[in-house]
PDB file of C-alpha atoms in Angstrom:
ATOM      1  CA  MET A   1     182.717 124.078 199.379  1.00 91.00           C
ATOM      2  CA  ARG A   2     181.903 120.663 200.792  1.00 92.00           C
ATOM      3  CA  GLU A   3     178.482 120.259 202.418  1.00 94.00           C
ATOM      4  CA  PRO A   4     178.148 123.724 204.007  1.00 95.00           C
ATOM      5  CA  VAL A   5     176.281 123.458 207.282  1.00 95.00           C
ATOM      6  CA  ALA A   6     174.245 126.637 206.753  1.00 95.00           C
ATOM      7  CA  LEU A   7     172.609 125.192 203.646  1.00 95.00           C
ATOM      8  CA  ARG A   8     171.878 121.872 205.330  1.00 96.00           C
ATOM      9  CA  GLN A   9     170.407 123.587 208.378  1.00 95.00           C
ATOM     10  CA  THR A  10     168.146 125.688 206.173  1.00 96.00           C
ATOM     11  CA  ALA A  11     166.744 122.515 204.637  1.00 95.00           C
ATOM     12  CA  ILE A  12     166.279 120.749 207.981  1.00 96.00           C
ATOM     13  CA  ILE A  13     164.565 123.768 209.551  1.00 94.00           C
ATOM     14  CA  GLY A  14     162.523 124.431 206.434  1.00 91.00           C
ATOM     15  CA  ASP A  15     162.757 128.226 206.736  1.00 90.00           C
ATOM     16  CA  ARG A  16     163.110 129.339 203.121  1.00 91.00           C
ATOM     17  CA  THR A  17     163.175 133.024 203.986  1.00 94.00           C
ATOM     18  CA  ARG A  18     166.845 132.609 204.887  1.00 94.00           C
ATOM     19  CA  LEU A  19     167.734 130.827 201.636  1.00 95.00           C
ATOM     20  CA  PRO A  20     168.718 133.938 199.588  1.00 95.00           C
ATOM     21  CA  MET A  21     171.037 135.113 202.358  1.00 95.00           C
ATOM     22  CA  VAL A  22     172.644 131.689 202.758  1.00 95.00           C
ATOM     23  CA  VAL A  23     173.193 131.318 199.023  1.00 94.00           C
ATOM     24  CA  ALA A  24     174.659 134.819 198.770  1.00 93.00           C
ATOM     25  CA  MET A  25     177.119 134.012 201.560  1.00 93.00           C
ATOM     26  CA  LEU A  26     178.179 130.735 199.948  1.00 93.00           C
ATOM     27  CA  SER A  27     178.462 132.147 196.434  1.00 89.00           C
ATOM     28  CA  LYS A  28     181.403 134.431 197.107  1.00 88.00           C
ATOM     29  CA  ARG A  29     184.282 133.890 194.702  1.00 87.00           C
ATOM     30  CA  TYR A  30     187.562 133.029 196.347  1.00 86.00           C
ATOM     31  CA  ARG A  31     189.394 133.308 193.017  1.00 85.00           C
ATOM     32  CA  ALA A  32     188.378 135.785 190.358  1.00 85.00           C
ATOM     33  CA  ASP A  33     189.214 133.295 187.611  1.00 85.00           C
ATOM     34  CA  ALA A  34     187.352 130.299 189.044  1.00 86.00           C
ATOM     35  CA  PRO A  35     183.791 129.545 190.107  1.00 89.00           C
ATOM     36  CA  THR A  36     182.746 128.605 193.618  1.00 91.00           C
ATOM     37  CA  ILE A  37     181.316 125.084 193.468  1.00 93.00           C
ATOM     38  CA  ILE A  38     179.081 123.915 196.280  1.00 94.00           C
ATOM     39  CA  LYS A  39     178.858 120.193 196.949  1.00 95.00           C
ATOM     40  CA  ALA A  40     175.569 119.804 198.794  1.00 95.00           C
ATOM     41  CA  ASN A  41     174.282 116.872 200.836  1.00 95.00           C
ATOM     42  CA  VAL A  42     170.971 115.016 200.987  1.00 97.00           C
ATOM     43  CA  PRO A  43     168.747 117.522 202.863  1.00 97.00           C
ATOM     44  CA  VAL A  44     169.623 120.274 200.380  1.00 96.00           C
ATOM     45  CA  ASN A  45     167.933 118.303 197.607  1.00 97.00           C
ATOM     46  CA  PHE A  46     164.630 119.260 199.211  1.00 96.00           C
ATOM     47  CA  LEU A  47     165.422 122.943 198.611  1.00 96.00           C
ATOM     48  CA  LEU A  48     166.089 122.505 194.902  1.00 96.00           C
ATOM     49  CA  ASP A  49     163.038 124.394 193.703  1.00 95.00           C
ATOM     50  CA  GLY A  50     164.003 127.375 195.879  1.00 95.00           C
ATOM     51  CA  LEU A  51     167.617 127.264 194.734  1.00 95.00           C
ATOM     52  CA  ILE A  52     166.534 127.113 191.100  1.00 96.00           C
ATOM     53  CA  GLU A  53     164.362 130.194 191.541  1.00 96.00           C
ATOM     54  CA  LEU A  54     167.431 132.131 192.669  1.00 95.00           C
ATOM     55  CA  ASP A  55     169.482 131.194 189.584  1.00 94.00           C
ATOM     56  CA  PRO A  56     167.825 128.904 187.030  1.00 95.00           C
ATOM     57  CA  SER A  57     170.685 129.391 184.553  1.00 95.00           C
ATOM     58  CA  ALA A  58     173.393 128.104 186.913  1.00 94.00           C
ATOM     59  CA  PRO A  59     175.360 125.049 185.788  1.00 95.00           C
ATOM     60  CA  ALA A  60     174.555 122.080 188.004  1.00 96.00           C
ATOM     61  CA  ILE A  61     175.378 118.390 188.219  1.00 96.00           C
ATOM     62  CA  PHE A  62     173.157 115.881 189.989  1.00 96.00           C
ATOM     63  CA  LEU A  63     174.808 112.686 191.182  1.00 95.00           C
ATOM     64  CA  HIS A  64     172.196 109.970 190.954  1.00 96.00           C
ATOM     65  CA  CYS A  65     172.087 106.335 192.088  1.00 94.00           C
ATOM     66  CA  GLU A  66     169.728 103.776 190.675  1.00 95.00           C
ATOM     67  CA  LEU A  67     167.457 102.440 193.418  1.00 96.00           C
ATOM     68  CA  ARG A  68     169.340  99.152 193.825  1.00 96.00           C
ATOM     69  CA  ASP A  69     172.653 100.984 194.108  1.00 95.00           C
ATOM     70  CA  TYR A  70     171.192 103.375 196.681  1.00 96.00           C
ATOM     71  CA  LEU A  71     169.865 100.492 198.757  1.00 97.00           C
ATOM     72  CA  LEU A  72     173.200  98.685 198.675  1.00 96.00           C
ATOM     73  CA  ALA A  73     175.001 101.855 199.743  1.00 94.00           C
ATOM     74  CA  ILE A  74     172.684 102.716 202.629  1.00 96.00           C
ATOM     75  CA  LEU A  75     171.610  99.363 204.085  1.00 97.00           C
ATOM     76  CA  ARG A  76     175.102  97.895 204.230  1.00 95.00           C
ATOM     77  CA  SER A  77     175.793  98.568 207.917  1.00 95.00           C
ATOM     78  CA  ASP A  78     174.141  99.373 211.241  1.00 97.00           C
ATOM     79  CA  GLY A  79     175.764 102.806 211.188  1.00 96.00           C
ATOM     80  CA  HIS A  80     174.339 103.660 207.794  1.00 96.00           C
ATOM     81  CA  ARG A  81     170.900 102.420 208.864  1.00 98.00           C
ATOM     82  CA  ALA A  82     171.038 104.632 211.939  1.00 98.00           C
ATOM     83  CA  TRP A  83     171.878 107.596 209.675  1.00 97.00           C
ATOM     84  CA  LEU A  84     168.911 106.690 207.470  1.00 98.00           C
ATOM     85  CA  ARG A  85     166.443 106.591 210.368  1.00 98.00           C
ATOM     86  CA  THR A  86     167.690 109.854 211.850  1.00 98.00           C
ATOM     87  CA  LEU A  87     167.662 111.673 208.521  1.00 97.00           C
ATOM     88  CA  THR A  88     164.250 110.485 207.363  1.00 98.00           C
ATOM     89  CA  THR A  89     162.828 111.483 210.738  1.00 97.00           C
ATOM     90  CA  ARG A  90     164.319 114.978 210.419  1.00 96.00           C
ATOM     91  CA  LEU A  91     162.965 115.240 206.876  1.00 97.00           C
ATOM     92  CA  ALA A  92     159.425 114.266 207.844  1.00 97.00           C
ATOM     93  CA  GLN A  93     158.096 117.614 206.568  1.00 96.00           C
ATOM     94  CA  TYR A  94     159.135 116.485 203.076  1.00 97.00           C
ATOM     95  CA  LEU A  95     158.769 112.696 203.287  1.00 97.00           C
ATOM     96  CA  GLY A  96     155.850 112.283 205.652  1.00 97.00           C
ATOM     97  CA  ASP A  97     155.837 110.407 208.944  1.00 97.00           C
ATOM     98  CA  LEU A  98     157.892 107.230 208.493  1.00 98.00           C
ATOM     99  CA  SER A  99     158.055 106.271 212.164  1.00 95.00           C
ATOM    100  CA  GLY A 100     157.609 102.528 212.471  1.00 95.00           C
ATOM    101  CA  SER A 101     158.490 102.013 208.800  1.00 97.00           C
ATOM    102  CA  SER A 102     161.023  99.452 207.667  1.00 98.00           C
ATOM    103  CA  ASP A 103     164.454 100.571 206.540  1.00 98.00           C
ATOM    104  CA  ALA A 104     163.568  99.484 203.006  1.00 98.00           C
ATOM    105  CA  ARG A 105     160.512 101.733 203.019  1.00 98.00           C
ATOM    106  CA  ARG A 106     162.570 104.644 204.349  1.00 98.00           C
ATOM    107  CA  VAL A 107     165.175 104.226 201.595  1.00 98.00           C
ATOM    108  CA  ALA A 108     162.430 103.951 198.966  1.00 98.00           C
ATOM    109  CA  ALA A 109     160.809 107.187 200.170  1.00 98.00           C
ATOM    110  CA  LEU A 110     164.123 109.047 200.342  1.00 98.00           C
ATOM    111  CA  TRP A 111     165.289 107.833 196.914  1.00 98.00           C
ATOM    112  CA  LEU A 112     161.968 108.561 195.236  1.00 97.00           C
ATOM    113  CA  ALA A 113     161.695 112.094 196.643  1.00 97.00           C
ATOM    114  CA  GLN A 114     165.222 112.988 195.540  1.00 97.00           C
ATOM    115  CA  THR A 115     164.837 111.379 192.125  1.00 97.00           C
ATOM    116  CA  ARG A 116     161.655 113.343 191.488  1.00 96.00           C
ATOM    117  CA  ALA A 117     163.343 116.546 192.656  1.00 96.00           C
ATOM    118  CA  PHE A 118     166.248 115.916 190.277  1.00 96.00           C
ATOM    119  CA  ALA A 119     163.893 115.145 187.380  1.00 96.00           C
ATOM    120  CA  SER A 120     161.984 118.363 187.990  1.00 95.00           C
ATOM    121  CA  ALA A 121     165.255 120.292 188.186  1.00 95.00           C
ATOM    122  CA  VAL A 122     166.599 119.051 184.855  1.00 94.00           C
ATOM    123  CA  ASP A 123     163.317 120.086 183.257  1.00 95.00           C
ATOM    124  CA  THR A 124     163.733 123.598 184.669  1.00 95.00           C
ATOM    125  CA  MET A 125     167.483 124.205 184.473  1.00 95.00           C
ATOM    126  CA  PRO A 126     168.872 124.251 180.934  1.00 95.00           C
ATOM    127  CA  ARG A 127     172.419 123.766 182.271  1.00 95.00           C
ATOM    128  CA  ALA A 128     171.671 120.842 184.570  1.00 95.00           C
ATOM    129  CA  ARG A 129     173.261 117.474 183.869  1.00 95.00           C
ATOM    130  CA  VAL A 130     173.240 114.084 185.607  1.00 96.00           C
ATOM    131  CA  ILE A 131     176.043 111.696 186.528  1.00 96.00           C
ATOM    132  CA  GLU A 132     175.051 108.123 187.290  1.00 95.00           C
ATOM    133  CA  THR A 133     177.224 106.722 190.065  1.00 95.00           C
ATOM    134  CA  GLU A 134     178.012 103.318 188.568  1.00 94.00           C
ATOM    135  CA  ALA A 135     179.037 104.889 185.265  1.00 94.00           C
ATOM    136  CA  PHE A 136     181.386 107.194 187.144  1.00 95.00           C
ATOM    137  CA  PHE A 137     183.054 104.411 189.129  1.00 94.00           C
ATOM    138  CA  ALA A 138     183.460 102.315 185.976  1.00 93.00           C
ATOM    139  CA  ALA A 139     185.139 105.103 183.973  1.00 93.00           C
ATOM    140  CA  PRO A 140     185.894 108.184 186.098  1.00 95.00           C
ATOM    141  CA  ALA A 141     188.391 109.989 183.847  1.00 94.00           C
ATOM    142  CA  PRO A 142     186.106 111.052 180.963  1.00 94.00           C
ATOM    143  CA  ILE A 143     183.328 111.984 183.374  1.00 95.00           C
ATOM    144  CA  ILE A 144     185.654 114.159 185.450  1.00 94.00           C
ATOM    145  CA  GLU A 145     186.827 115.862 182.268  1.00 94.00           C
ATOM    146  CA  ARG A 146     183.296 116.619 181.066  1.00 94.00           C
ATOM    147  CA  ALA A 147     182.135 117.664 184.530  1.00 95.00           C
ATOM    148  CA  ALA A 148     185.023 120.131 184.807  1.00 93.00           C
ATOM    149  CA  GLN A 149     184.145 121.593 181.422  1.00 93.00           C
ATOM    150  CA  HIS A 150     180.493 121.863 182.368  1.00 94.00           C
ATOM    151  CA  LEU A 151     181.257 123.678 185.620  1.00 93.00           C
ATOM    152  CA  GLY A 152     183.802 126.017 184.065  1.00 91.00           C
ATOM    153  CA  ILE A 153     186.870 124.532 185.753  1.00 90.00           C
ATOM    154  CA  CYS A 154     190.236 124.576 184.032  1.00 86.00           C
ATOM    155  CA  SER A 155     191.481 121.005 184.324  1.00 87.00           C
ATOM    156  CA  THR A 156     194.336 119.367 182.421  1.00 91.00           C
ATOM    157  CA  LYS A 157     194.802 115.716 181.545  1.00 92.00           C
ATOM    158  CA  ALA A 158     197.693 115.597 183.992  1.00 94.00           C
ATOM    159  CA  THR A 159     195.461 116.876 186.796  1.00 92.00           C
ATOM    160  CA  ILE A 160     192.762 114.331 186.007  1.00 93.00           C
ATOM    161  CA  ASP A 161     195.295 111.497 185.783  1.00 93.00           C
ATOM    162  CA  ALA A 162     196.744 112.514 189.134  1.00 92.00           C
ATOM    163  CA  THR A 163     193.262 112.432 190.654  1.00 89.00           C
ATOM    164  CA  ILE A 164     192.445 109.037 189.176  1.00 90.00           C
ATOM    165  CA  ASN A 165     195.782 107.451 190.102  1.00 90.00           C
ATOM    166  CA  GLY A 166     196.150 109.064 193.510  1.00 88.00           C
ATOM    167  CA  GLY A 167     194.639 107.997 196.799  1.00 87.00           C
ATOM    168  CA  LEU A 168     191.203 109.487 196.286  1.00 87.00           C
ATOM    169  CA  LEU A 169     189.759 106.525 194.379  1.00 90.00           C
ATOM    170  CA  ALA A 170     191.950 103.920 196.058  1.00 91.00           C
ATOM    171  CA  THR A 171     190.965 104.472 199.702  1.00 92.00           C
ATOM    172  CA  TYR A 172     187.787 104.469 201.751  1.00 88.00           C
ATOM    173  CA  SER A 173     186.063 107.858 201.612  1.00 85.00           C
ATOM    174  CA  LYS A 174     185.627 108.133 205.385  1.00 83.00           C
ATOM    175  CA  ASP A 175     189.124 106.918 206.278  1.00 86.00           C
ATOM    176  CA  SER A 176     191.980 107.420 203.824  1.00 87.00           C
ATOM    177  CA  THR A 177     194.143 104.884 205.686  1.00 91.00           C
ATOM    178  CA  ILE A 178     191.884 102.026 204.521  1.00 91.00           C
ATOM    179  CA  PRO A 179     192.561 100.713 200.992  1.00 91.00           C
ATOM    180  CA  PHE A 180     189.309 100.540 199.034  1.00 92.00           C
ATOM    181  CA  ASP A 181     189.046 100.702 195.251  1.00 92.00           C
ATOM    182  CA  ASN A 182     186.284  99.974 192.766  1.00 93.00           C
ATOM    183  CA  ASP A 183     187.069  96.258 192.668  1.00 94.00           C
ATOM    184  CA  ALA A 184     186.662  96.069 196.443  1.00 93.00           C
ATOM    185  CA  ARG A 185     183.425  98.036 196.195  1.00 93.00           C
ATOM    186  CA  LEU A 186     182.025  95.678 193.569  1.00 94.00           C
ATOM    187  CA  ALA A 187     182.985  92.635 195.642  1.00 95.00           C
ATOM    188  CA  ARG A 188     181.227  94.064 198.687  1.00 94.00           C
ATOM    189  CA  ARG A 189     178.231  94.930 196.560  1.00 93.00           C
ATOM    190  CA  ALA A 190     177.963  91.374 195.199  1.00 95.00           C
ATOM    191  CA  ALA A 191     177.938  89.953 198.704  1.00 95.00           C
ATOM    192  CA  LEU A 192     175.378  92.479 199.920  1.00 96.00           C
ATOM    193  CA  GLU A 193     172.963  91.791 197.057  1.00 95.00           C
ATOM    194  CA  VAL A 194     172.383  88.301 198.430  1.00 96.00           C
ATOM    195  CA  VAL A 195     171.914  89.421 202.030  1.00 96.00           C
ATOM    196  CA  LEU A 196     169.731  92.418 201.183  1.00 97.00           C
ATOM    197  CA  ALA A 197     167.628  90.758 198.462  1.00 97.00           C
ATOM    198  CA  PRO A 198     164.331  90.822 200.451  1.00 98.00           C
ATOM    199  CA  GLU A 199     164.722  94.512 201.339  1.00 98.00           C
ATOM    200  CA  ILE A 200     165.690  95.376 197.775  1.00 97.00           C
ATOM    201  CA  ALA A 201     162.545  93.668 196.532  1.00 98.00           C
ATOM    202  CA  GLU A 202     160.395  95.475 199.109  1.00 98.00           C
ATOM    203  CA  ALA A 203     161.773  98.897 198.190  1.00 98.00           C
ATOM    204  CA  GLN A 204     161.501  98.224 194.463  1.00 97.00           C
ATOM    205  CA  GLU A 205     157.857  97.245 194.813  1.00 97.00           C
ATOM    206  CA  LEU A 206     157.095 100.431 196.742  1.00 97.00           C
ATOM    207  CA  VAL A 207     158.804 102.631 194.155  1.00 97.00           C
ATOM    208  CA  ASP A 208     157.086 100.837 191.276  1.00 95.00           C
ATOM    209  CA  GLN A 209     153.709 101.303 192.936  1.00 95.00           C
ATOM    210  CA  ALA A 210     154.449 105.019 193.325  1.00 95.00           C
ATOM    211  CA  GLY A 211     155.367 105.420 189.657  1.00 93.00           C
ATOM    212  CA  GLY A 212     159.017 106.199 190.275  1.00 92.00           C
ATOM    213  CA  LYS A 213     160.275 104.782 186.981  1.00 90.00           C
ATOM    214  CA  ALA A 214     159.276 107.869 184.993  1.00 93.00           C
ATOM    215  CA  ALA A 215     161.485 110.179 187.067  1.00 93.00           C
ATOM    216  CA  ALA A 216     164.458 107.818 186.795  1.00 92.00           C
ATOM    217  CA  ASN A 217     164.013 107.617 183.019  1.00 92.00           C
ATOM    218  CA  ARG A 218     164.009 111.420 182.791  1.00 91.00           C
ATOM    219  CA  LEU A 219     167.353 111.544 184.589  1.00 93.00           C
ATOM    220  CA  ALA A 220     168.815 108.975 182.216  1.00 91.00           C
ATOM    221  CA  GLU A 221     168.004 111.346 179.358  1.00 91.00           C
ATOM    222  CA  ALA A 222     169.954 114.170 181.018  1.00 90.00           C
ATOM    223  CA  ARG A 223     173.172 112.299 181.759  1.00 91.00           C
ATOM    224  CA  LEU A 224     176.377 114.171 181.139  1.00 83.00           C
ATOM    225  CA  ALA A 225     177.332 113.554 177.509  1.00 69.00           C
ATOM    226  CA  MET A 226     180.601 111.681 177.085  1.00 52.00           C
TER     227      MET A 226
END
């Protein structure tokens, strides 16, 4: 289930009394021989402690970006920056009041809060693992194979090859008519690093001052074994 609205709304509203009901609704099995896998979005990361309480033994995978990668992904366009400002405003109960803050500061706060939540989760959930985004893009096939095993999905080499060689990793995620592969992503990233260098430095300084390195190191220890 991709980014179920009920779970996102629960995080935005902050009413945790509804969390058990929402999770029960989303956890229905649609096939008796396969698990229901929920792909959450950013706000749900702020409910992690509540979700863990409901089922600490559940298998989970956390997709994590290093700070620089997160900055390059979010600050790359006016549309993404607008999303950032709207989201961090809606998440003020978790992040604090960031009104008037720079986009770099908003990204730093959002990244740090999620990274700490992930680090806490892997300490609590024995079946939690981490995928680092750049490692996935560089070599998706073995990571998909191990992720499927971890989540209890029956996946053959032919299925994985079809996924890798199909359109999913060769087109833009928001518009499948636009060609966009990892080489194109890396080229865009290289160009953005020059343009965004001052904001990257600002965000990095803020995270370093807040002691964010320890949480990131903990996630590195829990990466999905290859």
